[in-house]
Amino acid sequence: MGLRLGLVSLVVLLSVGCASPQQHRRPVPQGHTQASGRHSAYLVTHGLHTGIVVPSEQLQDLLPGLAERFPAGRYLEVGWGDNDFYQAGEKRTDHTLKALFWPTDSVVHVVSVPSSPYRSFPDRVVRRLCLSEEQIRSLSQFLADSFLRDAKGGLLPTPTGRQGVNQFYEATGSYHLFSTCNQWTARGLRSAGFAINPAFKLTNGSLIGFIDSVGAGEEGCRWPG
């Protein structure tokens, strides 16, 4: 009974529907002083899940299909997760167990954010990241690398993807117990120059704790380096 209870607790902790694709390693930008950070990105929590928000044009320059799909929003939020669990309206135990204990296909979830994430997500935990040109480009490339492409480089929206201000797309990488949404988010932060170890970032609380440990500068900015 104790083992079963522990397993259930682990499933509840990690079944956030997101996971980390295997990213190609690239040079990590060096940290910059506060004066050099000119671009805002954001970390947003949704339950146990986290998403990364960047200015729309940063990602649309790399993925023109997003400009056609989301022409109006000021920002785009990107999340990543297990194909079945993330898209399921009703979260079923079999989806959860499959996602955790077998490598499964993945999807990217994109949400159009019309204004500042602080205003758009008033009931969520939001942290602002202030990045240099090099850092925001590196983070945006990390996000773009999470999208699976067809032979012509086009995006692959899923048949069951939501419509309106958000959409699911087929993604790179496999979801499993040791490669989770929050580790993917941590890799994104690392790509932007934050000195973070993704291996130990299993919960959104650990991510927020790390960002808060960096300290907030002017206007709540968290600066890499």
mmCIF file of C-alpha atoms in Angstrom:
data_model
loop_
_atom_site.group_PDB
_atom_site.id
_atom_site.type_symbol
_atom_site.label_atom_id
_atom_site.label_comp_id
_atom_site.label_asym_id
_atom_site.label_seq_id
_atom_site.Cartn_x
_atom_site.Cartn_y
_atom_site.Cartn_z
ATOM 1 C CA MET A 1 0.000 0.000 0.000
ATOM 2 C CA GLY A 2 2.837 2.376 0.887
ATOM 3 C CA LEU A 3 4.590 1.730 -2.426
ATOM 4 C CA ARG A 4 1.353 2.251 -4.346
ATOM 5 C CA LEU A 5 0.650 5.494 -2.502
ATOM 6 C CA GLY A 6 4.154 6.707 -3.233
ATOM 7 C CA LEU A 7 3.749 5.879 -6.915
ATOM 8 C CA VAL A 8 0.444 7.727 -7.097
ATOM 9 C CA SER A 9 2.023 10.751 -5.415
ATOM 10 C CA LEU A 10 4.843 10.732 -7.936
ATOM 11 C CA VAL A 11 2.372 10.526 -10.813
ATOM 12 C CA VAL A 12 0.386 13.475 -9.451
ATOM 13 C CA LEU A 13 3.565 15.508 -9.042
ATOM 14 C CA LEU A 14 4.897 14.915 -12.529
ATOM 15 C CA SER A 15 1.766 14.447 -14.657
ATOM 16 C CA VAL A 16 1.646 18.025 -15.861
ATOM 17 C CA GLY A 17 1.391 16.997 -19.501
ATOM 18 C CA CYS A 18 4.673 18.574 -20.521
ATOM 19 C CA ALA A 19 8.113 17.235 -21.187
ATOM 20 C CA SER A 20 11.437 18.094 -22.611
ATOM 21 C CA PRO A 21 12.502 17.504 -26.179
ATOM 22 C CA GLN A 22 16.146 16.688 -26.724
ATOM 23 C CA GLN A 23 17.646 19.995 -27.850
ATOM 24 C CA HIS A 24 20.849 20.395 -29.833
ATOM 25 C CA ARG A 25 23.453 22.013 -27.630
ATOM 26 C CA ARG A 26 24.474 25.520 -28.641
ATOM 27 C CA PRO A 27 26.825 28.052 -27.040
ATOM 28 C CA VAL A 28 25.187 29.666 -24.031
ATOM 29 C CA PRO A 29 25.239 33.484 -24.126
ATOM 30 C CA GLN A 30 27.242 35.097 -21.374
ATOM 31 C CA GLY A 31 25.434 37.102 -18.709
ATOM 32 C CA HIS A 32 25.003 40.839 -19.227
ATOM 33 C CA THR A 33 24.629 43.789 -16.908
ATOM 34 C CA GLN A 34 21.237 45.289 -16.205
ATOM 35 C CA ALA A 35 21.924 48.155 -18.601
ATOM 36 C CA SER A 36 22.266 45.765 -21.548
ATOM 37 C CA GLY A 37 19.002 43.859 -21.073
ATOM 38 C CA ARG A 38 16.494 45.292 -23.561
ATOM 39 C CA HIS A 39 13.979 42.492 -24.140
ATOM 40 C CA SER A 40 11.354 41.085 -21.770
ATOM 41 C CA ALA A 41 10.431 37.406 -21.590
ATOM 42 C CA TYR A 42 8.303 35.792 -18.882
ATOM 43 C CA LEU A 43 7.951 32.594 -16.894
ATOM 44 C CA VAL A 44 4.301 31.733 -16.126
ATOM 45 C CA THR A 45 2.901 28.917 -13.979
ATOM 46 C CA HIS A 46 -0.327 27.033 -14.752
ATOM 47 C CA GLY A 47 -1.003 24.575 -11.947
ATOM 48 C CA LEU A 48 2.089 22.368 -11.888
ATOM 49 C CA HIS A 49 2.958 23.340 -15.455
ATOM 50 C CA THR A 50 5.109 26.245 -16.651
ATOM 51 C CA GLY A 51 5.175 28.189 -19.892
ATOM 52 C CA ILE A 52 7.646 30.602 -21.461
ATOM 53 C CA VAL A 53 6.352 33.866 -22.921
ATOM 54 C CA VAL A 54 8.316 35.825 -25.530
ATOM 55 C CA PRO A 55 7.479 38.775 -27.800
ATOM 56 C CA SER A 56 5.554 37.463 -30.801
ATOM 57 C CA GLU A 57 7.931 38.816 -33.422
ATOM 58 C CA GLN A 58 10.888 36.977 -31.898
ATOM 59 C CA LEU A 59 9.284 33.593 -32.528
ATOM 60 C CA GLN A 60 7.401 34.544 -35.679
ATOM 61 C CA ASP A 61 10.656 35.566 -37.366
ATOM 62 C CA LEU A 62 11.828 31.972 -36.899
ATOM 63 C CA LEU A 63 8.439 30.343 -37.549
ATOM 64 C CA PRO A 64 6.437 32.356 -40.110
ATOM 65 C CA GLY A 65 3.506 29.966 -39.722
ATOM 66 C CA LEU A 66 2.894 31.434 -36.276
ATOM 67 C CA ALA A 67 2.507 34.906 -37.774
ATOM 68 C CA GLU A 68 -0.285 33.583 -39.988
ATOM 69 C CA ARG A 69 -1.960 31.726 -37.130
ATOM 70 C CA PHE A 70 -1.532 34.409 -34.435
ATOM 71 C CA PRO A 71 -1.405 37.806 -36.183
ATOM 72 C CA ALA A 72 -2.621 39.985 -33.326
ATOM 73 C CA GLY A 73 -1.080 38.999 -29.984
ATOM 74 C CA ARG A 74 1.765 41.020 -28.488
ATOM 75 C CA TYR A 75 3.332 37.888 -26.977
ATOM 76 C CA LEU A 76 3.269 34.134 -27.514
ATOM 77 C CA GLU A 77 3.356 31.621 -24.677
ATOM 78 C CA VAL A 78 4.894 28.234 -25.445
ATOM 79 C CA GLY A 79 4.449 25.041 -23.426
ATOM 80 C CA TRP A 80 5.444 21.459 -24.193
ATOM 81 C CA GLY A 81 3.900 18.131 -23.245
ATOM 82 C CA ASP A 82 2.788 14.567 -23.826
ATOM 83 C CA ASN A 83 0.628 14.248 -26.931
ATOM 84 C CA ASP A 84 -2.319 12.458 -25.288
ATOM 85 C CA PHE A 85 -2.288 13.917 -21.790
ATOM 86 C CA TYR A 86 -1.664 17.536 -22.760
ATOM 87 C CA GLN A 87 -4.525 17.649 -25.270
ATOM 88 C CA ALA A 88 -7.030 15.577 -23.287
ATOM 89 C CA GLY A 89 -10.023 17.493 -21.991
ATOM 90 C CA GLU A 90 -10.476 14.835 -19.303
ATOM 91 C CA LYS A 91 -7.252 13.747 -17.587
ATOM 92 C CA ARG A 92 -7.319 9.948 -17.396
ATOM 93 C CA THR A 93 -5.064 7.736 -15.298
ATOM 94 C CA ASP A 94 -4.061 5.603 -18.282
ATOM 95 C CA HIS A 95 -2.860 8.708 -20.128
ATOM 96 C CA THR A 96 -0.892 9.772 -17.067
ATOM 97 C CA LEU A 97 0.812 6.412 -16.544
ATOM 98 C CA LYS A 98 1.602 6.013 -20.232
ATOM 99 C CA ALA A 99 3.085 9.496 -20.390
ATOM 100 C CA LEU A 100 5.311 8.929 -17.390
ATOM 101 C CA PHE A 101 6.562 5.396 -17.856
ATOM 102 C CA TRP A 102 6.822 5.044 -21.650
ATOM 103 C CA PRO A 103 8.473 7.514 -24.036
ATOM 104 C CA THR A 104 5.574 9.106 -25.902
ATOM 105 C CA ASP A 105 5.030 11.601 -28.696
ATOM 106 C CA SER A 106 4.858 15.243 -27.748
ATOM 107 C CA VAL A 107 3.094 18.460 -28.656
ATOM 108 C CA VAL A 108 3.776 22.156 -28.350
ATOM 109 C CA HIS A 109 1.006 24.402 -27.058
ATOM 110 C CA VAL A 110 1.011 28.025 -28.226
ATOM 111 C CA VAL A 111 -1.180 30.736 -26.701
ATOM 112 C CA SER A 112 -1.574 34.262 -28.036
ATOM 113 C CA VAL A 113 -1.087 36.741 -25.180
ATOM 114 C CA PRO A 114 -2.603 40.167 -25.986
ATOM 115 C CA SER A 115 -0.827 42.258 -23.358
ATOM 116 C CA SER A 116 1.589 42.019 -20.459
ATOM 117 C CA PRO A 117 1.442 38.519 -18.905
ATOM 118 C CA TYR A 118 0.879 40.192 -15.541
ATOM 119 C CA ARG A 119 -2.425 41.521 -16.909
ATOM 120 C CA SER A 120 -3.266 38.508 -19.065
ATOM 121 C CA PHE A 121 -2.659 35.986 -16.253
ATOM 122 C CA PRO A 122 -3.653 37.859 -13.071
ATOM 123 C CA ASP A 123 -4.209 34.645 -11.086
ATOM 124 C CA ARG A 124 -0.903 33.025 -12.090
ATOM 125 C CA VAL A 125 2.636 33.322 -10.799
ATOM 126 C CA VAL A 126 4.564 35.416 -13.330
ATOM 127 C CA ARG A 127 8.237 36.363 -13.368
ATOM 128 C CA ARG A 128 9.803 38.847 -15.780
ATOM 129 C CA LEU A 129 13.152 38.048 -17.404
ATOM 130 C CA CYS A 130 15.180 40.908 -18.906
ATOM 131 C CA LEU A 131 17.400 39.691 -21.723
ATOM 132 C CA SER A 132 19.944 41.063 -24.139
ATOM 133 C CA GLU A 133 19.494 40.734 -27.896
ATOM 134 C CA GLU A 134 21.697 37.639 -27.917
ATOM 135 C CA GLN A 135 19.850 36.048 -25.014
ATOM 136 C CA ILE A 136 16.324 36.577 -26.385
ATOM 137 C CA ARG A 137 17.431 35.183 -29.747
ATOM 138 C CA SER A 138 18.893 32.107 -28.070
ATOM 139 C CA LEU A 139 15.729 31.544 -26.028
ATOM 140 C CA SER A 140 13.512 32.009 -29.084
ATOM 141 C CA GLN A 141 15.621 29.545 -31.059
ATOM 142 C CA PHE A 142 15.249 27.029 -28.230
ATOM 143 C CA LEU A 143 11.477 27.389 -28.444
ATOM 144 C CA ALA A 144 11.483 27.143 -32.234
ATOM 145 C CA ASP A 145 13.543 23.943 -32.054
ATOM 146 C CA SER A 146 10.699 22.341 -30.099
ATOM 147 C CA PHE A 147 8.370 22.414 -33.131
ATOM 148 C CA LEU A 148 8.344 19.452 -35.495
ATOM 149 C CA ARG A 149 8.415 20.523 -39.155
ATOM 150 C CA ASP A 150 7.319 18.927 -42.403
ATOM 151 C CA ALA A 151 9.617 18.441 -45.405
ATOM 152 C CA LYS A 152 9.099 22.070 -46.445
ATOM 153 C CA GLY A 153 9.737 23.438 -42.967
ATOM 154 C CA GLY A 154 6.075 24.035 -42.173
ATOM 155 C CA LEU A 155 4.475 23.571 -38.772
ATOM 156 C CA LEU A 156 2.202 20.606 -38.048
ATOM 157 C CA PRO A 157 -0.975 21.604 -36.152
ATOM 158 C CA THR A 158 -2.675 18.639 -34.525
ATOM 159 C CA PRO A 159 -6.198 17.588 -35.612
ATOM 160 C CA THR A 160 -7.502 17.945 -32.075
ATOM 161 C CA GLY A 161 -5.670 21.177 -31.354
ATOM 162 C CA ARG A 162 -7.715 23.949 -29.808
ATOM 163 C CA GLN A 163 -8.710 26.915 -31.929
ATOM 164 C CA GLY A 164 -9.013 30.621 -31.268
ATOM 165 C CA VAL A 165 -6.173 32.118 -29.278
ATOM 166 C CA ASN A 166 -4.340 28.818 -28.742
ATOM 167 C CA GLN A 167 -3.207 25.849 -30.814
ATOM 168 C CA PHE A 168 -1.361 22.540 -30.412
ATOM 169 C CA TYR A 169 1.407 21.506 -32.806
ATOM 170 C CA GLU A 170 3.412 18.319 -33.220
ATOM 171 C CA ALA A 171 6.722 18.636 -31.408
ATOM 172 C CA THR A 172 10.203 17.189 -31.276
ATOM 173 C CA GLY A 173 11.361 14.835 -28.543
ATOM 174 C CA SER A 174 9.666 12.285 -26.318
ATOM 175 C CA TYR A 175 7.924 12.688 -22.990
ATOM 176 C CA HIS A 176 8.849 10.358 -20.116
ATOM 177 C CA LEU A 177 9.392 10.291 -16.388
ATOM 178 C CA PHE A 178 12.908 11.703 -16.497
ATOM 179 C CA SER A 179 12.243 14.423 -19.053
ATOM 180 C CA THR A 180 9.502 16.736 -17.847
ATOM 181 C CA CYS A 181 7.898 20.043 -18.697
ATOM 182 C CA ASN A 182 9.701 21.900 -15.979
ATOM 183 C CA GLN A 183 13.046 20.475 -17.034
ATOM 184 C CA TRP A 184 12.267 21.687 -20.549
ATOM 185 C CA THR A 185 11.529 25.138 -19.134
ATOM 186 C CA ALA A 186 14.807 25.029 -17.210
ATOM 187 C CA ARG A 187 16.646 24.239 -20.434
ATOM 188 C CA GLY A 188 14.996 27.249 -21.973
ATOM 189 C CA LEU A 189 16.220 29.417 -19.113
ATOM 190 C CA ARG A 190 19.703 27.975 -19.520
ATOM 191 C CA SER A 191 19.643 28.787 -23.233
ATOM 192 C CA ALA A 192 18.998 32.405 -22.241
ATOM 193 C CA GLY A 193 22.086 32.501 -20.047
ATOM 194 C CA PHE A 194 20.730 31.572 -16.596
ATOM 195 C CA ALA A 195 23.078 29.325 -14.612
ATOM 196 C CA ILE A 196 20.474 26.635 -13.934
ATOM 197 C CA ASN A 197 20.783 22.839 -13.753
ATOM 198 C CA PRO A 198 17.677 21.366 -15.461
ATOM 199 C CA ALA A 199 18.171 17.891 -13.963
ATOM 200 C CA PHE A 200 16.813 18.959 -10.578
ATOM 201 C CA LYS A 201 13.988 21.249 -11.709
ATOM 202 C CA LEU A 202 11.020 18.861 -11.502
ATOM 203 C CA THR A 203 8.403 21.309 -10.205
ATOM 204 C CA ASN A 204 7.334 24.830 -11.042
ATOM 205 C CA GLY A 205 8.133 25.774 -7.458
ATOM 206 C CA SER A 206 11.776 24.870 -7.985
ATOM 207 C CA LEU A 207 11.854 27.054 -11.097
ATOM 208 C CA ILE A 208 10.225 30.024 -9.386
ATOM 209 C CA GLY A 209 12.549 29.522 -6.426
ATOM 210 C CA PHE A 210 15.564 29.627 -8.713
ATOM 211 C CA ILE A 211 14.371 32.755 -10.509
ATOM 212 C CA ASP A 212 13.614 34.462 -7.199
ATOM 213 C CA SER A 213 17.094 33.574 -5.946
ATOM 214 C CA VAL A 214 18.519 35.603 -8.833
ATOM 215 C CA GLY A 215 16.880 38.652 -7.309
ATOM 216 C CA ALA A 216 14.626 41.285 -8.821
ATOM 217 C CA GLY A 217 16.070 44.444 -10.275
ATOM 218 C CA GLU A 218 14.301 47.470 -11.682
ATOM 219 C CA GLU A 219 10.652 46.786 -12.615
ATOM 220 C CA GLY A 220 10.891 43.225 -11.306
ATOM 221 C CA CYS A 221 13.536 42.128 -13.814
ATOM 222 C CA ARG A 222 15.485 38.898 -13.359
ATOM 223 C CA TRP A 223 18.829 39.127 -15.151
ATOM 224 C CA PRO A 224 20.939 36.192 -16.356
ATOM 225 C CA GLY A 225 24.535 35.998 -15.266
#
